[in-house]
PDB file of C-alpha atoms in Angstrom:
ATOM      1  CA  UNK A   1      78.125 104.909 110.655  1.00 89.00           C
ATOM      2  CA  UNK A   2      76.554 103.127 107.699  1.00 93.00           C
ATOM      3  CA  UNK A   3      72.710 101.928 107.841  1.00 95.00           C
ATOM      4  CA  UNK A   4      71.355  98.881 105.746  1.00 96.00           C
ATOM      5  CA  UNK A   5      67.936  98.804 104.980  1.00 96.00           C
ATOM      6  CA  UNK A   6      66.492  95.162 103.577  1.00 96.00           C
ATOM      7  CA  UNK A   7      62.861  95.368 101.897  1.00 96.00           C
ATOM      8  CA  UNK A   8      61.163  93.016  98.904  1.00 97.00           C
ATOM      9  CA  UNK A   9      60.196  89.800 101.414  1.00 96.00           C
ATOM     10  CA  UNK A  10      56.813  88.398 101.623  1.00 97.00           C
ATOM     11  CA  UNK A  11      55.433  85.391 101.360  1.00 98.00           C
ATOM     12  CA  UNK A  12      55.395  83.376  97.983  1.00 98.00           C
ATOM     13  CA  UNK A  13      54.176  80.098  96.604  1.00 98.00           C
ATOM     14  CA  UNK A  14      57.261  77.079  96.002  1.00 98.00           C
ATOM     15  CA  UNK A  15      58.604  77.661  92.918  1.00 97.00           C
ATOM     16  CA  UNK A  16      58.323  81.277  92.915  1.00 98.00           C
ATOM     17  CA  UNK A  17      60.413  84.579  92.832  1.00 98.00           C
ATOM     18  CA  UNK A  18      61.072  87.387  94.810  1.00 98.00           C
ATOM     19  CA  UNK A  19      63.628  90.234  94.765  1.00 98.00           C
ATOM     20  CA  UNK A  20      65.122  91.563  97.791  1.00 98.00           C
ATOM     21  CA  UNK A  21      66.949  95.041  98.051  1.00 98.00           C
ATOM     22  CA  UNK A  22      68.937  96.083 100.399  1.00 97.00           C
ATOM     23  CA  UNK A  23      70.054  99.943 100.700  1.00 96.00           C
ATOM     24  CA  UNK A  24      72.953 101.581 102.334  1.00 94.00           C
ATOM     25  CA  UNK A  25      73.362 105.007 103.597  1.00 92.00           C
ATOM     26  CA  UNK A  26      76.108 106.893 105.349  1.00 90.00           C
ATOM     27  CA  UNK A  27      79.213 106.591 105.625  1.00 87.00           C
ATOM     28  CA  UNK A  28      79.037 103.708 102.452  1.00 86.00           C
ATOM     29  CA  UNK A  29      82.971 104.870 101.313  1.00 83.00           C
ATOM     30  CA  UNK A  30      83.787 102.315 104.172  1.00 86.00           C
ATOM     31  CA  UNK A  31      81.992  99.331 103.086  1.00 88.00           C
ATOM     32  CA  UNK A  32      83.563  96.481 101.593  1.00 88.00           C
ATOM     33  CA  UNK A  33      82.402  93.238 100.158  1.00 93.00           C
ATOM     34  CA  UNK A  34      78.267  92.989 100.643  1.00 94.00           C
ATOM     35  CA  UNK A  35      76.216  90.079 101.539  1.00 95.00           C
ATOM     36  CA  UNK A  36      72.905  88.258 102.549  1.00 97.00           C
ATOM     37  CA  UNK A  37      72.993  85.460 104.921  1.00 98.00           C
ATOM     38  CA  UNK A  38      69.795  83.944 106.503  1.00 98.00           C
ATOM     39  CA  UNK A  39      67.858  82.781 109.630  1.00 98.00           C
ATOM     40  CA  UNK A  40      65.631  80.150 109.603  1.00 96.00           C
ATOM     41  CA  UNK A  41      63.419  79.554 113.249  1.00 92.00           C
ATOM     42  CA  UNK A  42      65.831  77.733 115.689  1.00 94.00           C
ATOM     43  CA  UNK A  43      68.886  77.518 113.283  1.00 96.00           C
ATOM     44  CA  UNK A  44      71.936  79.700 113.119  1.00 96.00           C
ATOM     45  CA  UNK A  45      72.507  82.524 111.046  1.00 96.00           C
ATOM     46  CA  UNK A  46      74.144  81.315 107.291  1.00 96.00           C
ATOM     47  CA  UNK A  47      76.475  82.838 104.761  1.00 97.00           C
ATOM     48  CA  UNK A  48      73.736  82.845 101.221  1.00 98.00           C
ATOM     49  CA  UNK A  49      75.541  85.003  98.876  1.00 97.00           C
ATOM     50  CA  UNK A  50      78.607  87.736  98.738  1.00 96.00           C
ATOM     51  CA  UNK A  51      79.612  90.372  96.063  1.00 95.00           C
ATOM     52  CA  UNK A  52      82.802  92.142  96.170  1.00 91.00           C
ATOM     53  CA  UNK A  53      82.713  96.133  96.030  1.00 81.00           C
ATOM     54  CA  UNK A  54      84.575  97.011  92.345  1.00 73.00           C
ATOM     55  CA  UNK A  55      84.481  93.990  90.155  1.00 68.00           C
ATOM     56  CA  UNK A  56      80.905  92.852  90.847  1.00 79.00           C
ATOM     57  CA  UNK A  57      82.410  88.950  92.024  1.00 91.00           C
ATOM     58  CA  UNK A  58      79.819  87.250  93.517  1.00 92.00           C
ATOM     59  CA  UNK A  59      80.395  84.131  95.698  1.00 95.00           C
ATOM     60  CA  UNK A  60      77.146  81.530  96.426  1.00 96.00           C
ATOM     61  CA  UNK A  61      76.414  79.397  98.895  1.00 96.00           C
ATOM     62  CA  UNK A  62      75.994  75.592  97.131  1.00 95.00           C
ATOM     63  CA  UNK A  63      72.365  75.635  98.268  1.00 94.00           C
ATOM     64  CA  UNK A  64      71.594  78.454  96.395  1.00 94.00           C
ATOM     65  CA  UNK A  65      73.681  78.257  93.143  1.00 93.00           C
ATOM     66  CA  UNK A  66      71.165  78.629  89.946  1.00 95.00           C
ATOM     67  CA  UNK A  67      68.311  79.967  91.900  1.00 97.00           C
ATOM     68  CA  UNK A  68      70.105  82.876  93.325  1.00 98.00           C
ATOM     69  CA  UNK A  69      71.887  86.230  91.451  1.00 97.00           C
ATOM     70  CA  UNK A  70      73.160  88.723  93.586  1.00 96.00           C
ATOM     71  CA  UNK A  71      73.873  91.821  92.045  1.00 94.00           C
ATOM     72  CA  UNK A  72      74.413  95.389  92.825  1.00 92.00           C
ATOM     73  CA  UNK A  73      74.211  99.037  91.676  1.00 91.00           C
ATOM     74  CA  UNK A  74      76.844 101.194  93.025  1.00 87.00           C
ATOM     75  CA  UNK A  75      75.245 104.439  92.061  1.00 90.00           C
ATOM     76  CA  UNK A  76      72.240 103.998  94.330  1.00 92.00           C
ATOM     77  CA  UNK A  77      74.745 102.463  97.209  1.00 92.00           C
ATOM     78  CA  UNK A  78      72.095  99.290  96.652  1.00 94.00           C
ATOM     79  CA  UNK A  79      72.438  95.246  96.280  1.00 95.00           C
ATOM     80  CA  UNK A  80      69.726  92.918  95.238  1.00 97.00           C
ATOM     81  CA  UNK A  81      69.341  89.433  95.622  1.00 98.00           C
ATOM     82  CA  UNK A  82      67.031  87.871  93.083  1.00 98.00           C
ATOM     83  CA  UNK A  83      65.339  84.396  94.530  1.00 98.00           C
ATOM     84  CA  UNK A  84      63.981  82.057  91.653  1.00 98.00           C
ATOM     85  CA  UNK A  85      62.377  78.561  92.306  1.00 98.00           C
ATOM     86  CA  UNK A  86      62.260  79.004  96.058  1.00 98.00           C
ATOM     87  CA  UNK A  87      61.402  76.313  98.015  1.00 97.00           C
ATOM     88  CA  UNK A  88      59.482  75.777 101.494  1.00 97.00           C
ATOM     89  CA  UNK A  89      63.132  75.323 103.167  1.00 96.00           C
ATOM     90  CA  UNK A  90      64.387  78.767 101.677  1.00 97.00           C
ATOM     91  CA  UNK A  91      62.021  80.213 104.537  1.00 97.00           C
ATOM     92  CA  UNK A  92      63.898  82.701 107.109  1.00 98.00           C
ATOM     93  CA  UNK A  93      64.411  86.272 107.760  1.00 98.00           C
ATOM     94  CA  UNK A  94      67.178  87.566 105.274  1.00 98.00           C
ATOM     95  CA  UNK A  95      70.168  89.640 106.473  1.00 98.00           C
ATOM     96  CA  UNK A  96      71.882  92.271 104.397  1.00 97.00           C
ATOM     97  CA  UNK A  97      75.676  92.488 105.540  1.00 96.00           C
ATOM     98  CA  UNK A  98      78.374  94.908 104.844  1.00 94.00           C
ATOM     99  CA  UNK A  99      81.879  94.404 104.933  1.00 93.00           C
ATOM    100  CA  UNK A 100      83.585  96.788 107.311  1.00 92.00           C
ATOM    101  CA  UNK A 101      87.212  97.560 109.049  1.00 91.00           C
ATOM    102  CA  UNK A 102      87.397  95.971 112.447  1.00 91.00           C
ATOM    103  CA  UNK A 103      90.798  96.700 114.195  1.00 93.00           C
ATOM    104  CA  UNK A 104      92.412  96.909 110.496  1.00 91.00           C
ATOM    105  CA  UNK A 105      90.424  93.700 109.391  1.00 91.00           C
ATOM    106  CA  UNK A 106      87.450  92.839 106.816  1.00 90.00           C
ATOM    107  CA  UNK A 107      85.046  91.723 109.018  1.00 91.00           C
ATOM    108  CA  UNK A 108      81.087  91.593 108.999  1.00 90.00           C
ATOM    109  CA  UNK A 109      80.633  94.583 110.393  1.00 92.00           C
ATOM    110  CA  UNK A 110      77.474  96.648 109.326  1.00 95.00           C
ATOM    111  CA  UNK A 111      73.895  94.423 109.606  1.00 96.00           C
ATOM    112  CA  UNK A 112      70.378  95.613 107.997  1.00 96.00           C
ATOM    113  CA  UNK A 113      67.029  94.426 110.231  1.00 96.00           C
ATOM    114  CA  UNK A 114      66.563  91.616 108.225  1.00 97.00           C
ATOM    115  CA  UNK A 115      63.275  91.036 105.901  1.00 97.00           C
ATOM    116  CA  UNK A 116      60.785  87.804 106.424  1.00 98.00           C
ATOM    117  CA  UNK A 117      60.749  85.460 103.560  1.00 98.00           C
ATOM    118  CA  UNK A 118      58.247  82.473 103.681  1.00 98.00           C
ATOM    119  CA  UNK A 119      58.139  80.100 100.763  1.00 98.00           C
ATOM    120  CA  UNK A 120      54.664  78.195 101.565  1.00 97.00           C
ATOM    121  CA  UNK A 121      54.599  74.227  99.915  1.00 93.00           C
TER     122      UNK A 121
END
């Protein structure tokens, strides 16, 4: 099995940063691509951000694009997503994702607990 463990959320003023980490441990030789999606209160789930495993590709979600950097370091089986010039709507509990085989398919299989992020106005 593979665990994801999300930390670096709190609560920050609009316009700031944060950095959120997400680690893997496990059985990490079977995760794929990694992501974050988010939750806001009453809303579904959404894709944020995506990095693929060898060539460091990262894919954004429009919302995000120039705020955002996803990034990750193999050696410590860790991926960061860097948050600059949040805003009040960026508010939601962030999801760290990792790709894994389902029934010979890339799906998004392994899930971390999810961190809070509030961005007050």
């Amino acid at each position: 099995q593979v665990q994801l463990v999300e930390s670096g959320g709190g609560l920050v003023q609009a316009g700031g940063s944060l950095r959120l980490s997400c680690a893997a441990s496990g059985r990490t030789f079977s995760v794929g691509a990694m992501g974050w999606f988010r939750q806001a209160p009453g809303k579904e789930r959404q894709f944020v951000a995506r990095i693929k495993t060898n060539a460091g590709l990262t894919y954004y979600e429009e919302f995000v694009k120039g705020r955002f950097t996803m990034s990750r370091d193999n050696a410590k089986n860790t991926v960061y997503l860097q948050m600059n010039s949040l805003k009040p709507e960026d508010t939601a509990v962030y999801y760290c994702n990792g790709e894994g085989k389902i029934l010979g398919k890339w799906e998004y299989k392994y899930w971390g607990q999810g961190t809070q992020v509030t961005v007050s106005s």
